[in-house]
PDB file of C-alpha atoms in Angstrom:
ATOM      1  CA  UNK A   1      -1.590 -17.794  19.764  1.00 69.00           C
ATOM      2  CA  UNK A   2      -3.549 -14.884  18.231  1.00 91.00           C
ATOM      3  CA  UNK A   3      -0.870 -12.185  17.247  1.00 93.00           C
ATOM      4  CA  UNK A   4      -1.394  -8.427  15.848  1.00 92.00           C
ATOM      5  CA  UNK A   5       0.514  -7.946  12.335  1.00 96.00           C
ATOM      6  CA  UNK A   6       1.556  -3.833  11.667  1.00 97.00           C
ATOM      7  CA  UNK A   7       3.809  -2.086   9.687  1.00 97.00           C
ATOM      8  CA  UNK A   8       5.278   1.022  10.248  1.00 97.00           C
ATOM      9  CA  UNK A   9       6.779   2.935   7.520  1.00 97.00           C
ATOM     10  CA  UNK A  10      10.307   4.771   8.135  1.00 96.00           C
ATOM     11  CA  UNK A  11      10.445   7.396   5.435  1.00 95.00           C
ATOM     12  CA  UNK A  12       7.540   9.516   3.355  1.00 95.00           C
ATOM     13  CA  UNK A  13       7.891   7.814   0.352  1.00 95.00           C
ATOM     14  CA  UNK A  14       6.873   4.185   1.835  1.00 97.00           C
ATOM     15  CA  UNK A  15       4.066   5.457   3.787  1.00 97.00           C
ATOM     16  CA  UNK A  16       2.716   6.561   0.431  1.00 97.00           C
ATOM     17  CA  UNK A  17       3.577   3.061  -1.141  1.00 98.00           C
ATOM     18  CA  UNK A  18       1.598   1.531   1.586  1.00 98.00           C
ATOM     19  CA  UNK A  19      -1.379   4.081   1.489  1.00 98.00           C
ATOM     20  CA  UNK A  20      -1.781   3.034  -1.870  1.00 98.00           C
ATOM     21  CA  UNK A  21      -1.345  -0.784  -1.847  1.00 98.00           C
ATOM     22  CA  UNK A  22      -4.741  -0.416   1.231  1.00 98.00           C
ATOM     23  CA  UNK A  23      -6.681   1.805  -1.300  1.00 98.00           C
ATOM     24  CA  UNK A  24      -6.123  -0.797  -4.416  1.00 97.00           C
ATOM     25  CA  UNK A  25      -6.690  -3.951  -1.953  1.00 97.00           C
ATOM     26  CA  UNK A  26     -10.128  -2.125  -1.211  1.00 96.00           C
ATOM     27  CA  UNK A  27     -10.939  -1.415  -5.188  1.00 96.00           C
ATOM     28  CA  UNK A  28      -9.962  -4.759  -5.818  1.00 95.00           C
ATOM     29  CA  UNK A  29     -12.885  -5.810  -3.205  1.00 94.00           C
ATOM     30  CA  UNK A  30     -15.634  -3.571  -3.547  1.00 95.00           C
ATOM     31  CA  UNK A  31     -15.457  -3.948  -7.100  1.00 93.00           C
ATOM     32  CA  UNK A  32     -17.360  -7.057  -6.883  1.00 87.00           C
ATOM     33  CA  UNK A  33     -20.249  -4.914  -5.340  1.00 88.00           C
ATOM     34  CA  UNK A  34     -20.902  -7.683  -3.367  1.00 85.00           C
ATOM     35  CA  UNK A  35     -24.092  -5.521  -1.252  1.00 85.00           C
ATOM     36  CA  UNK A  36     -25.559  -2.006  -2.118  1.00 82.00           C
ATOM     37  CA  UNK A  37     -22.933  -0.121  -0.480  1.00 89.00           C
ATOM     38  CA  UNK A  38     -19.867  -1.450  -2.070  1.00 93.00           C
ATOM     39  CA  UNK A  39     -19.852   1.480  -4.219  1.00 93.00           C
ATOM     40  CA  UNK A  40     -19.104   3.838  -1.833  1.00 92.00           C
ATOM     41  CA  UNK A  41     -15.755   1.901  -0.588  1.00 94.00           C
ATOM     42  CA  UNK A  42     -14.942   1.655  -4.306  1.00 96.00           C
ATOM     43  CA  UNK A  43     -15.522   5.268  -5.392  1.00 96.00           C
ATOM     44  CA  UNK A  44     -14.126   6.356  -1.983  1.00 95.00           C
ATOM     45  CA  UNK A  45     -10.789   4.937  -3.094  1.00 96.00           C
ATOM     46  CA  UNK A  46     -10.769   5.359  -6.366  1.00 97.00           C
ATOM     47  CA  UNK A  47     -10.777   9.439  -5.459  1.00 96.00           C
ATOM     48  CA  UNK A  48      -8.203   9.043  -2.686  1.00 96.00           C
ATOM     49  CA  UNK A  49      -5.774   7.182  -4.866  1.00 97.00           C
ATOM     50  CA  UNK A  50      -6.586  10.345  -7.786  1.00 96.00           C
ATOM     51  CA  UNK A  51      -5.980  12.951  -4.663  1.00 95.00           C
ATOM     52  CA  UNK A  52      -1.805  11.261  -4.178  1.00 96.00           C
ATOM     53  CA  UNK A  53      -1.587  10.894  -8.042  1.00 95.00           C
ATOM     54  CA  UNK A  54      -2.234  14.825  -7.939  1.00 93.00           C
ATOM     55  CA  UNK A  55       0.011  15.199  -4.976  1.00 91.00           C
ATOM     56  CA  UNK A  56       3.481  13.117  -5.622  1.00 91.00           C
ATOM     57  CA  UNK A  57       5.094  11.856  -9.110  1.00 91.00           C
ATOM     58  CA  UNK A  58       4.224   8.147  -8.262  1.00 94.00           C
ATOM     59  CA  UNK A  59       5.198   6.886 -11.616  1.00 94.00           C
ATOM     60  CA  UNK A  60       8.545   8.213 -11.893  1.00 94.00           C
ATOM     61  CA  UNK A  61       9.882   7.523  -7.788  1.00 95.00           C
ATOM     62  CA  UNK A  62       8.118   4.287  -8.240  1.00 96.00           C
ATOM     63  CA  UNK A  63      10.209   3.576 -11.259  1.00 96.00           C
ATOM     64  CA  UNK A  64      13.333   4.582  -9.665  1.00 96.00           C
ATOM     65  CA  UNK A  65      12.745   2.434  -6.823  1.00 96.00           C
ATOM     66  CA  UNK A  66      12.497  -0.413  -9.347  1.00 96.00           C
ATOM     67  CA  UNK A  67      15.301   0.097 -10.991  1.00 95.00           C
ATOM     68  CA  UNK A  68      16.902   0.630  -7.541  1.00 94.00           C
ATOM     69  CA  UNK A  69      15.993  -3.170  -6.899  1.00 95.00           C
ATOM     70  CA  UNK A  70      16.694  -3.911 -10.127  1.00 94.00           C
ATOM     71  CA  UNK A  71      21.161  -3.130  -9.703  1.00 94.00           C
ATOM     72  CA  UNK A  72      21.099  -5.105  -6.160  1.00 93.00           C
ATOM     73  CA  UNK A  73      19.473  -8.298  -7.755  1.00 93.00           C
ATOM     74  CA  UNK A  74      22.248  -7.671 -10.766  1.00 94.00           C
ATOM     75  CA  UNK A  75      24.772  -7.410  -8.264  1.00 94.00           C
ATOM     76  CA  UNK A  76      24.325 -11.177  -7.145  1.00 93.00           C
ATOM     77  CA  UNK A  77      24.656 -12.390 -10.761  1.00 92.00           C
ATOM     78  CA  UNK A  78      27.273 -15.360 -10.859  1.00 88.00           C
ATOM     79  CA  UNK A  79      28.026 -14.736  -7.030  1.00 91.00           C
ATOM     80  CA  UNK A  80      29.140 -18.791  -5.175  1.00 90.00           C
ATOM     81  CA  UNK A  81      26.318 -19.532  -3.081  1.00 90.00           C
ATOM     82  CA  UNK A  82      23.200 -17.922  -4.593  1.00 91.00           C
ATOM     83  CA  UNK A  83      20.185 -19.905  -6.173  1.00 92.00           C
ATOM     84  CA  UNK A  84      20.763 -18.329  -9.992  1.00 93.00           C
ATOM     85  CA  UNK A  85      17.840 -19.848 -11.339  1.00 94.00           C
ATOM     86  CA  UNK A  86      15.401 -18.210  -8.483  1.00 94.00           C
ATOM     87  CA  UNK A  87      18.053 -14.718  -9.338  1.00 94.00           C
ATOM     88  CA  UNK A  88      17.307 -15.094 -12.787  1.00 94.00           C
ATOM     89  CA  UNK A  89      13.081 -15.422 -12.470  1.00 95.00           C
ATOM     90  CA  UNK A  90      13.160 -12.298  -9.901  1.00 95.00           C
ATOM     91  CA  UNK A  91      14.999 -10.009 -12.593  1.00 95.00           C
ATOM     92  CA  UNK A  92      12.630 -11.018 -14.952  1.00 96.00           C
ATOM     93  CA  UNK A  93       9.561 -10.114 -12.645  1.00 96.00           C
ATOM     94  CA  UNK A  94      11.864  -6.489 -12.440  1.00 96.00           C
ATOM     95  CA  UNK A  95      12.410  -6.061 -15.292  1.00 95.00           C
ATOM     96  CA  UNK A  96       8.916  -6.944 -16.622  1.00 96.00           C
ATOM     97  CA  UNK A  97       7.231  -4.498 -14.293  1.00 95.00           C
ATOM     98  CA  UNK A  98       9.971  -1.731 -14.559  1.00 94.00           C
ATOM     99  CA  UNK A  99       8.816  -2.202 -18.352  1.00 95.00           C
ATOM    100  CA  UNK A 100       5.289  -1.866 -18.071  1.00 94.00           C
ATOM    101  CA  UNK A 101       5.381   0.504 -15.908  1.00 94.00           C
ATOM    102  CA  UNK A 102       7.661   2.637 -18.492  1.00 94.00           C
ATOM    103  CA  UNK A 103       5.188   2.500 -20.527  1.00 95.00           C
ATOM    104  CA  UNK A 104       2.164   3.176 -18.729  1.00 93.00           C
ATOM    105  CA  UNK A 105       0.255   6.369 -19.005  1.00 91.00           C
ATOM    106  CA  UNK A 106       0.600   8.632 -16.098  1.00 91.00           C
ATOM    107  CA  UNK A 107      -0.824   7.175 -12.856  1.00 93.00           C
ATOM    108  CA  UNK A 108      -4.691   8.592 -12.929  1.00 94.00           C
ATOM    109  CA  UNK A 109      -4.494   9.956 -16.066  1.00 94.00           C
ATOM    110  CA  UNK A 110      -7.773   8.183 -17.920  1.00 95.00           C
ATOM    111  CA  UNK A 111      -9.474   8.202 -14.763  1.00 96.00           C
ATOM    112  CA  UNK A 112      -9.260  12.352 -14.584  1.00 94.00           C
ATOM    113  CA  UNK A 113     -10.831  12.536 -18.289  1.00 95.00           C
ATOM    114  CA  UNK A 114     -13.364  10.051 -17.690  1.00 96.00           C
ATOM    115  CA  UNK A 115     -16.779  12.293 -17.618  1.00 95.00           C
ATOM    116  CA  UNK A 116     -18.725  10.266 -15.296  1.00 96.00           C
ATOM    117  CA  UNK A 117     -15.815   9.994 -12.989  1.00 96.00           C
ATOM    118  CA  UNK A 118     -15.230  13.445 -12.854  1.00 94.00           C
ATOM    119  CA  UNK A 119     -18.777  14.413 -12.610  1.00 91.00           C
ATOM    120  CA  UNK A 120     -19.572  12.634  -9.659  1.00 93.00           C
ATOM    121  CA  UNK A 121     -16.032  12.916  -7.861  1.00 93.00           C
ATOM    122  CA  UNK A 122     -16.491  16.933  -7.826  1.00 86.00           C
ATOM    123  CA  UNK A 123     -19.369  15.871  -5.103  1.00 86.00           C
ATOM    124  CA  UNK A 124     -18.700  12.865  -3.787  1.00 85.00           C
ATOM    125  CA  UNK A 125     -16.351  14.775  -1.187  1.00 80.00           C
ATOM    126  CA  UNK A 126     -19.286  16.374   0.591  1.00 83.00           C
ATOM    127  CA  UNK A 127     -20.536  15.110   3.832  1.00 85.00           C
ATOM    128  CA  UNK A 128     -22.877  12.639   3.101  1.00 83.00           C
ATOM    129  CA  UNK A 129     -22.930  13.676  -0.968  1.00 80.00           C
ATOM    130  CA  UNK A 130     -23.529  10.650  -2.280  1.00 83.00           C
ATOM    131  CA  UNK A 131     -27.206  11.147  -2.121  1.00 87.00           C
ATOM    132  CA  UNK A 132     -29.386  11.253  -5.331  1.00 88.00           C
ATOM    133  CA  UNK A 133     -30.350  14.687  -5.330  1.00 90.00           C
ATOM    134  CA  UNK A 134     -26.096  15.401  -5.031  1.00 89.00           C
ATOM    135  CA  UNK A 135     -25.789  12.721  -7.389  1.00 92.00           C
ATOM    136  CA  UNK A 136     -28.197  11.294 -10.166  1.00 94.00           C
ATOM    137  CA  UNK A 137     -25.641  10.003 -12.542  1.00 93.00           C
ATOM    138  CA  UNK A 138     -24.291   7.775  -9.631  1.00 93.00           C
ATOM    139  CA  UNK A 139     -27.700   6.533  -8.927  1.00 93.00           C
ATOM    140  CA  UNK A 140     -28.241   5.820 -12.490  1.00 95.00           C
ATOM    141  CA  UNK A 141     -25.186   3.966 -12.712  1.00 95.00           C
ATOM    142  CA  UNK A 142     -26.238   1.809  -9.562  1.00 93.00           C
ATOM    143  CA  UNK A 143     -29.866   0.696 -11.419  1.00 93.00           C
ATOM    144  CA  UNK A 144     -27.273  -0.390 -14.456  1.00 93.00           C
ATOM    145  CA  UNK A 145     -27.293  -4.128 -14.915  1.00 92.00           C
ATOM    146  CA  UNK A 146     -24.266  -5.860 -12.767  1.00 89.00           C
ATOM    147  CA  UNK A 147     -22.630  -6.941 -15.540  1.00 90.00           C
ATOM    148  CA  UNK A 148     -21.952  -3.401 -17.018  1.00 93.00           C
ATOM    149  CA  UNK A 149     -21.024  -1.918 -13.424  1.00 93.00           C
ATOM    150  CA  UNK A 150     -18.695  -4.315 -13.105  1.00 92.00           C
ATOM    151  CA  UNK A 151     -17.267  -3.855 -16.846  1.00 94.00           C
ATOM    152  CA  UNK A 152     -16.714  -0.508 -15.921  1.00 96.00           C
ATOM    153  CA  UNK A 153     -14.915  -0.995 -12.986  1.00 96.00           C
ATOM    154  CA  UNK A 154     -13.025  -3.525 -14.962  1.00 95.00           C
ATOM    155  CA  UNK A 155     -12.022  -0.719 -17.380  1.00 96.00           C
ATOM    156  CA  UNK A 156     -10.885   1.756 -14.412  1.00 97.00           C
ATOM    157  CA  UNK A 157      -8.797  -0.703 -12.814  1.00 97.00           C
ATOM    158  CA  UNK A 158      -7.215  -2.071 -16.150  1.00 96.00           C
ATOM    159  CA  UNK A 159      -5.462   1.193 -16.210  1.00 95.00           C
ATOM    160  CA  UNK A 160      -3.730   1.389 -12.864  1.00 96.00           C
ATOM    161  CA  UNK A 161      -2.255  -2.178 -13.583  1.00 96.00           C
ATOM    162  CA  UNK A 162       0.927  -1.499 -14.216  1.00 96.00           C
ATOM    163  CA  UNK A 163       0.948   0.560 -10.918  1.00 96.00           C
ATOM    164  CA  UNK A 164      -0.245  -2.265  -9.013  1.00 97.00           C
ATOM    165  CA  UNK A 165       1.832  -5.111 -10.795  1.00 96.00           C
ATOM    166  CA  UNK A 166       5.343  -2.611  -9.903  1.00 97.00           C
ATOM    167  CA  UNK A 167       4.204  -1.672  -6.411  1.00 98.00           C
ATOM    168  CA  UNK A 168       3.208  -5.430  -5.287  1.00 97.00           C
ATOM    169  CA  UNK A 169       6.547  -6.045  -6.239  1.00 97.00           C
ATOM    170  CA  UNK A 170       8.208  -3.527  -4.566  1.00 98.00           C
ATOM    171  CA  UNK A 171       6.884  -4.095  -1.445  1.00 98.00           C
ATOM    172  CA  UNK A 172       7.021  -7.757  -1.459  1.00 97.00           C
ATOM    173  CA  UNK A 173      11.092  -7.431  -2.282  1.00 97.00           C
ATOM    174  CA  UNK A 174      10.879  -5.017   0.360  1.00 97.00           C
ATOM    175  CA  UNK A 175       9.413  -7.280   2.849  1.00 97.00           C
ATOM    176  CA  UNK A 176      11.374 -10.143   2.337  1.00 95.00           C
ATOM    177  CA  UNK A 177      14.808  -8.264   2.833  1.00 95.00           C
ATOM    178  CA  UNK A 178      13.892  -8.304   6.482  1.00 96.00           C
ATOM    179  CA  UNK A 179      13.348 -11.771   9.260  1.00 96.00           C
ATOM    180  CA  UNK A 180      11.334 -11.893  11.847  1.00 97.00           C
ATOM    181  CA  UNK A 181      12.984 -11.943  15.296  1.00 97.00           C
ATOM    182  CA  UNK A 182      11.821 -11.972  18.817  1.00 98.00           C
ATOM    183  CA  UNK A 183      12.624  -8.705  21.050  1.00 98.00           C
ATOM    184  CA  UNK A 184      11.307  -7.895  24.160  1.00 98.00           C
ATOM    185  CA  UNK A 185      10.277  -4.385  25.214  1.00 98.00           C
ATOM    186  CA  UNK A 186      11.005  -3.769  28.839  1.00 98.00           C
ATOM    187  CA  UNK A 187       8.612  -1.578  30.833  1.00 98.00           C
ATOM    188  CA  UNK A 188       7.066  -1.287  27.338  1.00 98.00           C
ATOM    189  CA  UNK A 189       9.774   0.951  25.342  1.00 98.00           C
ATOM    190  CA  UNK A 190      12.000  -0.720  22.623  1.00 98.00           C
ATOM    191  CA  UNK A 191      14.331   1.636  20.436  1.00 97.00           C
ATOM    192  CA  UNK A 192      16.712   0.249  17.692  1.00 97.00           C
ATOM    193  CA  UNK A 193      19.110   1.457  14.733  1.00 94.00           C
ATOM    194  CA  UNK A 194      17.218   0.984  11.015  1.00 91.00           C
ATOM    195  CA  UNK A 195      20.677   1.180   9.085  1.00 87.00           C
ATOM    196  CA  UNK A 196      18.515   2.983   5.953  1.00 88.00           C
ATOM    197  CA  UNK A 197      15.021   1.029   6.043  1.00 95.00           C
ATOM    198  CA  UNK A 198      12.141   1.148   4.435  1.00 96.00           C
ATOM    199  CA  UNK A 199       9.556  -0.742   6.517  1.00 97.00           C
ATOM    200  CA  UNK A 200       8.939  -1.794  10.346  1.00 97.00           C
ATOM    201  CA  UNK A 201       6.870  -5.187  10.529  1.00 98.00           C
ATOM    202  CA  UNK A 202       5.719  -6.342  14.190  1.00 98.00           C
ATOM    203  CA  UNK A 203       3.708  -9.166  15.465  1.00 98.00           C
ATOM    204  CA  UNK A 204       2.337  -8.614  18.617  1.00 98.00           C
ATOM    205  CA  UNK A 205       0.607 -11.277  20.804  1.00 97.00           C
ATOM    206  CA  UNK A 206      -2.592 -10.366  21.549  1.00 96.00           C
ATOM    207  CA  UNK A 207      -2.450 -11.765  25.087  1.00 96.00           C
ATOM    208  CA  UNK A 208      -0.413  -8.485  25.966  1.00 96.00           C
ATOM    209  CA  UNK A 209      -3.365  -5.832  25.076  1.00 97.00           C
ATOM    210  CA  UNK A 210      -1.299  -3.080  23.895  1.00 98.00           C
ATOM    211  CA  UNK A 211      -0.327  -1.852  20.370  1.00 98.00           C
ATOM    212  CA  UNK A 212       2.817   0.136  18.994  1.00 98.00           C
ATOM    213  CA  UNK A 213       3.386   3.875  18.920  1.00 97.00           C
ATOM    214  CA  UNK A 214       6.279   4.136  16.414  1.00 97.00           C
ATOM    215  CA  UNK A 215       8.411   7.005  15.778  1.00 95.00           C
ATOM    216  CA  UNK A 216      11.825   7.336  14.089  1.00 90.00           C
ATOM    217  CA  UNK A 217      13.257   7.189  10.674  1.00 86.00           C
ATOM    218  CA  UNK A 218      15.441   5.062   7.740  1.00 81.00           C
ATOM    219  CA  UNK A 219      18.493   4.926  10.750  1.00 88.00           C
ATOM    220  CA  UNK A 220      16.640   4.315  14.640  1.00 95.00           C
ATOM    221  CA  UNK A 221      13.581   4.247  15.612  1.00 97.00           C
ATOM    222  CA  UNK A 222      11.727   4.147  18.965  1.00 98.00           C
ATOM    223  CA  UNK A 223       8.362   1.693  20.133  1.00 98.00           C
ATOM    224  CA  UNK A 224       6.094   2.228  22.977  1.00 98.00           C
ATOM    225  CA  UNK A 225       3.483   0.039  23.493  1.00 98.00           C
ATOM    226  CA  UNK A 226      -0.010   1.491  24.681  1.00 98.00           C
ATOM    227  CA  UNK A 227      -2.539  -0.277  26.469  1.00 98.00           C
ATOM    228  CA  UNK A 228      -5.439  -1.045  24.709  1.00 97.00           C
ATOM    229  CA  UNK A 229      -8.118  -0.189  27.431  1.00 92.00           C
ATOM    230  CA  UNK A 230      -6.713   2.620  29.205  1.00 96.00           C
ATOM    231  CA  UNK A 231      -4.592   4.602  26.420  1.00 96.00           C
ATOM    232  CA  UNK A 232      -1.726   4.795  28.515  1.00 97.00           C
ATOM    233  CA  UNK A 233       1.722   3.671  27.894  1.00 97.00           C
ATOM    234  CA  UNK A 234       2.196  -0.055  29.210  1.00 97.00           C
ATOM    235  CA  UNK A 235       5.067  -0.253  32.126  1.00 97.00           C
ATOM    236  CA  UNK A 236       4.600  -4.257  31.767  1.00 97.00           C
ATOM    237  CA  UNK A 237       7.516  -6.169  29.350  1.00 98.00           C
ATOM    238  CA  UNK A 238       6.197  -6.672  25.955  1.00 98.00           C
ATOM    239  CA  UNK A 239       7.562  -9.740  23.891  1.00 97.00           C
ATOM    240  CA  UNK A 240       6.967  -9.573  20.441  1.00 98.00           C
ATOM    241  CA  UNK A 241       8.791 -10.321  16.852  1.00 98.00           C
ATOM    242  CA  UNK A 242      10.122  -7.665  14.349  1.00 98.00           C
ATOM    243  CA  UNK A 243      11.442  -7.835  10.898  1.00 97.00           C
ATOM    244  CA  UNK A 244      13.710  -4.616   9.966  1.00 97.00           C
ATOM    245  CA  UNK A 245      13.332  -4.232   5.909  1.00 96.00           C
ATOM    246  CA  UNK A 246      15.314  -2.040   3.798  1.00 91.00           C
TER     247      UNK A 246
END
């Protein structure tokens, strides 16, 4: 059976988290520059991700989030009944990434002073700016052999590493705190308590036509499922899965 897969933030913070794990999965792939537009998804990101390092202190609520993690893993040391060995490896995978991340720069930071980066970002926001009267440098960079475009993109990435090793983690812990369990939404409404979560995650069968409207925060939260066709709420009982994770 075909199923949809979202998540649904409850609080600011994750909803940033998750922002930014999209924009590095889409560096990650248009850094191959795979066709002749690639560079537009890459630079595209790379900018947005600079635009919420300028916004929110990523590095520091992302470290405290960490360590967060980092007490409840402690907290099961020597407890009857848990796998040590598996305790022991995920500390180290904390406390590994809670260390690089320590002493990383500050998120963005060799990006900003880059001087081809910042010539061409100034521009690149401008509807349809990435032209090569708005931007020669860019368009000299694209007739650059493929292995030095993709050295350089191996240099820009290099340095949000540490944000990407801590944040993958994050969110995977995060994930796995919650199980997957079916609920069905009569007439098409489904409201729940969150008891302090971080993350909604739904699987939808497809077969139903309709997708989630979610609102709510770290304690309840509400679904109504919309039809797909019409854009109107569904009155039809929706069956689906959902995995609460704090």
């Amino acid at each position: 059976m075909t199923t949809h897969y979202f998540e649904h933030p409850l609080n600011e913070k994750t909803r940033i988290y998750l922002r930014v794990e999209a924009l590095l999965s889409q560096l990650r792939l248009a850094a191959e520059f795979s066709d002749d537009m690639q560079h537009l998804v890459f630079y595209r990101s790379l900018f947005d991700l600079l635009e919420i390092f300028e916004q929110i202190q990523l590095k520091s609520e992302l470290a405290k989030d960490i360590e967060k993690q980092r007490l409840t893993y402690r907290a099961w040391l020597n407890v009857d009944g848990v796998d040590q060995d598996m305790l022991q490896g995920i500390l180290r995978e904390v406390d590994g990434a809670h260390s690089k991340l320590m002493s990383a720069e500050r998120f963005g930071q060799s990006l900003k002073e880059d001087r081809f980066l910042s010539a061409i970002r100034q521009r690149f926001n401008l509807p349809g700016g990435s032209c090569c009267f708005d931007l020669p440098a860019l368009h000299h960079w694209l007739h650059l052999p493929s292995d030095r475009k993709q050295a350089d993109a191996a240099q820009w990435l290099d340095s949000l590493m540490p944000l990407a090793d801590a944040l993958t983690l994050w969110l995977k812990l995060t994930r796995e705190t919650g199980h997957f369990r079916n609920h069905t939404a009569q007439a098409g409404f489904y409201q729940s308590d969150a008891d302090e979560a971080n993350i909604l995650r739904l699987e939808i069968p497809m077969q139903f036509g309709v997708y989630p409207m979610i609102s709510g925060h770290k304690n309840r939260f509400a679904i109504k499922f919309i039809e797909f066709g019409s854009g109107q709420a569904s009155t039809a009982n929706v069956e689906f899965n959902l995995a609460v994770c704090s």
